[in-house]
Amino acid sequence: LRSAQVFSVPIRGVDPRDLLRGHYLIFEYDWHWAVAPPRERPITGQPLCLTAPVDAAKGPRASFATEGCLALVDGLYFGTTEPPVFRPKKPEIYVRPRLFIAEEYGPRLEQLLRDRKAVVTIDLAITDDRRALIRGWRVDGKEPRDYFR
């Protein structure tokens, strides 16, 4: 994990839900596609290629290119959804990603997202074996404890 490259990837479709204790943020990654992705049925076996961002706020550029990649991510691509979705592989399943949010941040984050007053990003660590692991999250580029002070 120490050699993993970390990318700040915006998320969309967030759905904060009150589950047991605290909140889970259920989301999709908002990939910044280098070119329009193919509009196909779900496909696997073709990793997502991440390259340097042109605009840091949009995160890394994503494509299905085979050259010039800073990192490759295994996952499942849903090209028939609007917008298209690429979900990194989590061991052997492709589920909508979710992130635990401490109860102290949940209600305020939910309000910010509902009002579209903040950009939430995930710090995504890409390992040498093409796995994507969530390292943390940010609101408008700040750690939650700093943003919600």
PDB file of C-alpha atoms in Angstrom:
ATOM      1  CA  LEU A   1       0.000   0.000   0.000  1.00  0.00           C
ATOM      2  CA  ARG A   2       2.972   2.316   0.524  1.00  0.00           C
ATOM      3  CA  SER A   3       3.803   2.198  -3.171  1.00  0.00           C
ATOM      4  CA  ALA A   4       0.202   2.888  -4.183  1.00  0.00           C
ATOM      5  CA  GLN A   5      -0.496   6.024  -6.188  1.00  0.00           C
ATOM      6  CA  VAL A   6      -3.207   8.193  -4.660  1.00  0.00           C
ATOM      7  CA  PHE A   7      -5.685  10.083  -6.837  1.00  0.00           C
ATOM      8  CA  SER A   8      -8.319  12.545  -5.673  1.00  0.00           C
ATOM      9  CA  VAL A   9     -11.494  11.485  -7.488  1.00  0.00           C
ATOM     10  CA  PRO A  10     -14.720  13.500  -7.321  1.00  0.00           C
ATOM     11  CA  ILE A  11     -17.869  11.553  -6.531  1.00  0.00           C
ATOM     12  CA  ARG A  12     -21.505  11.980  -7.563  1.00  0.00           C
ATOM     13  CA  GLY A  13     -24.847  10.493  -6.806  1.00  0.00           C
ATOM     14  CA  VAL A  14     -24.162  10.628  -3.144  1.00  0.00           C
ATOM     15  CA  ASP A  15     -26.800   9.198  -0.874  1.00  0.00           C
ATOM     16  CA  PRO A  16     -26.082   9.745   2.819  1.00  0.00           C
ATOM     17  CA  ARG A  17     -28.107   7.227   4.801  1.00  0.00           C
ATOM     18  CA  ASP A  18     -28.500   6.794   8.462  1.00  0.00           C
ATOM     19  CA  LEU A  19     -27.490   3.186   9.119  1.00  0.00           C
ATOM     20  CA  LEU A  20     -27.134   1.896  12.655  1.00  0.00           C
ATOM     21  CA  ARG A  21     -24.575   4.369  14.051  1.00  0.00           C
ATOM     22  CA  GLY A  22     -23.337   7.158  11.857  1.00  0.00           C
ATOM     23  CA  HIS A  23     -23.858   7.550   8.146  1.00  0.00           C
ATOM     24  CA  TYR A  24     -22.726   5.787   5.024  1.00  0.00           C
ATOM     25  CA  LEU A  25     -22.025   7.798   1.935  1.00  0.00           C
ATOM     26  CA  ILE A  26     -23.187   5.738  -1.041  1.00  0.00           C
ATOM     27  CA  PHE A  27     -21.767   7.081  -4.273  1.00  0.00           C
ATOM     28  CA  GLU A  28     -20.392   6.624  -7.765  1.00  0.00           C
ATOM     29  CA  TYR A  29     -17.043   7.973  -8.894  1.00  0.00           C
ATOM     30  CA  ASP A  30     -17.337  10.974 -11.201  1.00  0.00           C
ATOM     31  CA  TRP A  31     -14.554  10.030 -13.608  1.00  0.00           C
ATOM     32  CA  HIS A  32     -13.198  12.759 -15.876  1.00  0.00           C
ATOM     33  CA  TRP A  33     -13.247  10.901 -19.184  1.00  0.00           C
ATOM     34  CA  ALA A  34     -10.396  11.803 -21.572  1.00  0.00           C
ATOM     35  CA  VAL A  35     -12.649  10.831 -24.482  1.00  0.00           C
ATOM     36  CA  ALA A  36     -16.287   9.838 -24.486  1.00  0.00           C
ATOM     37  CA  PRO A  37     -16.425   6.293 -23.114  1.00  0.00           C
ATOM     38  CA  PRO A  38     -18.088   3.554 -25.159  1.00  0.00           C
ATOM     39  CA  ARG A  39     -21.841   3.119 -24.667  1.00  0.00           C
ATOM     40  CA  GLU A  40     -21.863  -0.648 -24.143  1.00  0.00           C
ATOM     41  CA  ARG A  41     -23.372  -3.234 -21.862  1.00  0.00           C
ATOM     42  CA  PRO A  42     -21.379  -4.064 -18.716  1.00  0.00           C
ATOM     43  CA  ILE A  43     -17.816  -5.054 -19.590  1.00  0.00           C
ATOM     44  CA  THR A  44     -15.027  -6.454 -17.482  1.00  0.00           C
ATOM     45  CA  GLY A  45     -11.444  -7.380 -18.240  1.00  0.00           C
ATOM     46  CA  GLN A  46     -10.439  -3.985 -19.580  1.00  0.00           C
ATOM     47  CA  PRO A  47      -8.802  -1.876 -16.855  1.00  0.00           C
ATOM     48  CA  LEU A  48      -9.401   1.827 -16.485  1.00  0.00           C
ATOM     49  CA  CYS A  49      -6.349   3.947 -17.358  1.00  0.00           C
ATOM     50  CA  LEU A  50      -5.733   6.987 -15.160  1.00  0.00           C
ATOM     51  CA  THR A  51      -3.559   9.835 -16.390  1.00  0.00           C
ATOM     52  CA  ALA A  52      -2.594  13.221 -14.962  1.00  0.00           C
ATOM     53  CA  PRO A  53      -5.468  15.651 -14.506  1.00  0.00           C
ATOM     54  CA  VAL A  54      -5.735  18.683 -16.752  1.00  0.00           C
ATOM     55  CA  ASP A  55      -7.835  20.349 -14.044  1.00  0.00           C
ATOM     56  CA  ALA A  56      -7.106  19.161 -10.486  1.00  0.00           C
ATOM     57  CA  ALA A  57     -10.732  19.822  -9.471  1.00  0.00           C
ATOM     58  CA  LYS A  58     -11.919  17.217 -11.982  1.00  0.00           C
ATOM     59  CA  GLY A  59      -9.532  14.503 -10.817  1.00  0.00           C
ATOM     60  CA  PRO A  60      -7.439  12.209 -13.007  1.00  0.00           C
ATOM     61  CA  ARG A  61      -8.375  11.718 -16.637  1.00  0.00           C
ATOM     62  CA  ALA A  62      -9.889   8.301 -17.252  1.00  0.00           C
ATOM     63  CA  SER A  63      -9.953   6.216 -20.416  1.00  0.00           C
ATOM     64  CA  PHE A  64      -9.587   2.676 -21.678  1.00  0.00           C
ATOM     65  CA  ALA A  65      -6.251   3.500 -23.319  1.00  0.00           C
ATOM     66  CA  THR A  66      -3.386   1.055 -23.068  1.00  0.00           C
ATOM     67  CA  GLU A  67      -0.487   3.531 -23.040  1.00  0.00           C
ATOM     68  CA  GLY A  68       0.541   6.555 -21.007  1.00  0.00           C
ATOM     69  CA  CYS A  69      -1.230   5.426 -17.845  1.00  0.00           C
ATOM     70  CA  LEU A  70      -0.057   6.538 -14.412  1.00  0.00           C
ATOM     71  CA  ALA A  71      -2.145   3.715 -12.955  1.00  0.00           C
ATOM     72  CA  LEU A  72      -4.512   0.969 -14.090  1.00  0.00           C
ATOM     73  CA  VAL A  73      -7.636  -0.067 -12.170  1.00  0.00           C
ATOM     74  CA  ASP A  74      -9.531  -3.344 -12.551  1.00  0.00           C
ATOM     75  CA  GLY A  75     -13.286  -3.052 -12.384  1.00  0.00           C
ATOM     76  CA  LEU A  76     -16.619  -3.210 -14.164  1.00  0.00           C
ATOM     77  CA  TYR A  77     -17.816  -0.633 -16.686  1.00  0.00           C
ATOM     78  CA  PHE A  78     -21.510   0.147 -17.206  1.00  0.00           C
ATOM     79  CA  GLY A  79     -21.712   2.102 -20.445  1.00  0.00           C
ATOM     80  CA  THR A  80     -25.478   2.069 -20.780  1.00  0.00           C
ATOM     81  CA  THR A  81     -26.115   4.172 -17.671  1.00  0.00           C
ATOM     82  CA  GLU A  82     -26.300   7.945 -17.802  1.00  0.00           C
ATOM     83  CA  PRO A  83     -23.632   9.006 -17.136  1.00  0.00           C
ATOM     84  CA  PRO A  84     -21.486   5.887 -17.636  1.00  0.00           C
ATOM     85  CA  VAL A  85     -20.195   4.200 -14.477  1.00  0.00           C
ATOM     86  CA  PHE A  86     -16.901   2.449 -13.758  1.00  0.00           C
ATOM     87  CA  ARG A  87     -16.739   0.663 -10.412  1.00  0.00           C
ATOM     88  CA  PRO A  88     -13.382  -0.545  -9.155  1.00  0.00           C
ATOM     89  CA  LYS A  89     -13.313  -4.219  -8.252  1.00  0.00           C
ATOM     90  CA  LYS A  90     -13.706  -4.960  -4.540  1.00  0.00           C
ATOM     91  CA  PRO A  91     -12.273  -8.399  -4.073  1.00  0.00           C
ATOM     92  CA  GLU A  92     -14.612 -10.286  -6.418  1.00  0.00           C
ATOM     93  CA  ILE A  93     -17.713  -8.100  -6.503  1.00  0.00           C
ATOM     94  CA  TYR A  94     -18.812  -4.880  -8.148  1.00  0.00           C
ATOM     95  CA  VAL A  95     -21.044  -3.061  -5.714  1.00  0.00           C
ATOM     96  CA  ARG A  96     -21.896   0.594  -5.420  1.00  0.00           C
ATOM     97  CA  PRO A  97     -19.106   2.015  -3.252  1.00  0.00           C
ATOM     98  CA  ARG A  98     -19.855   3.296   0.215  1.00  0.00           C
ATOM     99  CA  LEU A  99     -17.861   5.089   2.833  1.00  0.00           C
ATOM    100  CA  PHE A 100     -18.517   5.304   6.554  1.00  0.00           C
ATOM    101  CA  ILE A 101     -19.032   8.876   7.722  1.00  0.00           C
ATOM    102  CA  ALA A 102     -18.738   9.645  11.430  1.00  0.00           C
ATOM    103  CA  GLU A 103     -22.036  10.660  12.968  1.00  0.00           C
ATOM    104  CA  GLU A 104     -20.700  14.101  13.839  1.00  0.00           C
ATOM    105  CA  TYR A 105     -20.289  14.927  10.119  1.00  0.00           C
ATOM    106  CA  GLY A 106     -23.345  13.159   8.685  1.00  0.00           C
ATOM    107  CA  PRO A 107     -26.144  15.740   9.022  1.00  0.00           C
ATOM    108  CA  ARG A 108     -23.973  18.681   7.939  1.00  0.00           C
ATOM    109  CA  LEU A 109     -22.527  16.767   4.997  1.00  0.00           C
ATOM    110  CA  GLU A 110     -25.991  15.640   3.931  1.00  0.00           C
ATOM    111  CA  GLN A 111     -27.180  19.269   3.899  1.00  0.00           C
ATOM    112  CA  LEU A 112     -24.135  20.432   1.907  1.00  0.00           C
ATOM    113  CA  LEU A 113     -24.671  17.713  -0.673  1.00  0.00           C
ATOM    114  CA  ARG A 114     -28.406  18.281  -0.904  1.00  0.00           C
ATOM    115  CA  ASP A 115     -27.800  22.001  -1.513  1.00  0.00           C
ATOM    116  CA  ARG A 116     -24.867  21.245  -3.857  1.00  0.00           C
ATOM    117  CA  LYS A 117     -22.638  23.605  -1.907  1.00  0.00           C
ATOM    118  CA  ALA A 118     -19.576  21.361  -1.692  1.00  0.00           C
ATOM    119  CA  VAL A 119     -17.415  19.031  -3.772  1.00  0.00           C
ATOM    120  CA  VAL A 120     -16.676  15.701  -2.130  1.00  0.00           C
ATOM    121  CA  THR A 121     -13.663  13.716  -3.317  1.00  0.00           C
ATOM    122  CA  ILE A 122     -12.280  10.313  -2.430  1.00  0.00           C
ATOM    123  CA  ASP A 123      -8.551   9.744  -1.996  1.00  0.00           C
ATOM    124  CA  LEU A 124      -8.250   6.563  -4.034  1.00  0.00           C
ATOM    125  CA  ALA A 125      -5.048   4.533  -3.665  1.00  0.00           C
ATOM    126  CA  ILE A 126      -4.266   2.404  -6.726  1.00  0.00           C
ATOM    127  CA  THR A 127      -2.004  -0.548  -5.941  1.00  0.00           C
ATOM    128  CA  ASP A 128       0.492  -2.243  -8.248  1.00  0.00           C
ATOM    129  CA  ASP A 129      -1.952  -5.150  -8.667  1.00  0.00           C
ATOM    130  CA  ARG A 130      -4.628  -2.698  -9.979  1.00  0.00           C
ATOM    131  CA  ARG A 131      -6.825  -2.599  -6.881  1.00  0.00           C
ATOM    132  CA  ALA A 132      -8.472   0.634  -5.757  1.00  0.00           C
ATOM    133  CA  LEU A 133      -8.596   1.293  -2.019  1.00  0.00           C
ATOM    134  CA  ILE A 134     -10.233   4.257  -0.332  1.00  0.00           C
ATOM    135  CA  ARG A 135      -7.682   6.109   1.787  1.00  0.00           C
ATOM    136  CA  GLY A 136      -9.890   8.981   2.888  1.00  0.00           C
ATOM    137  CA  TRP A 137     -12.276  11.670   1.757  1.00  0.00           C
ATOM    138  CA  ARG A 138     -12.343  15.452   1.490  1.00  0.00           C
ATOM    139  CA  VAL A 139     -14.837  18.286   1.272  1.00  0.00           C
ATOM    140  CA  ASP A 140     -13.742  21.115  -1.018  1.00  0.00           C
ATOM    141  CA  GLY A 141     -10.185  19.757  -0.771  1.00  0.00           C
ATOM    142  CA  LYS A 142     -10.060  19.745   3.037  1.00  0.00           C
ATOM    143  CA  GLU A 143      -9.991  16.918   5.552  1.00  0.00           C
ATOM    144  CA  PRO A 144     -13.443  16.579   7.175  1.00  0.00           C
ATOM    145  CA  ARG A 145     -12.167  17.571  10.633  1.00  0.00           C
ATOM    146  CA  ASP A 146     -10.777  20.812   9.150  1.00  0.00           C
ATOM    147  CA  TYR A 147     -13.781  21.559   6.928  1.00  0.00           C
ATOM    148  CA  PHE A 148     -16.370  21.045   9.671  1.00  0.00           C
ATOM    149  CA  ARG A 149     -14.565  23.000  12.410  1.00  0.00           C
TER     150      ARG A 149
END
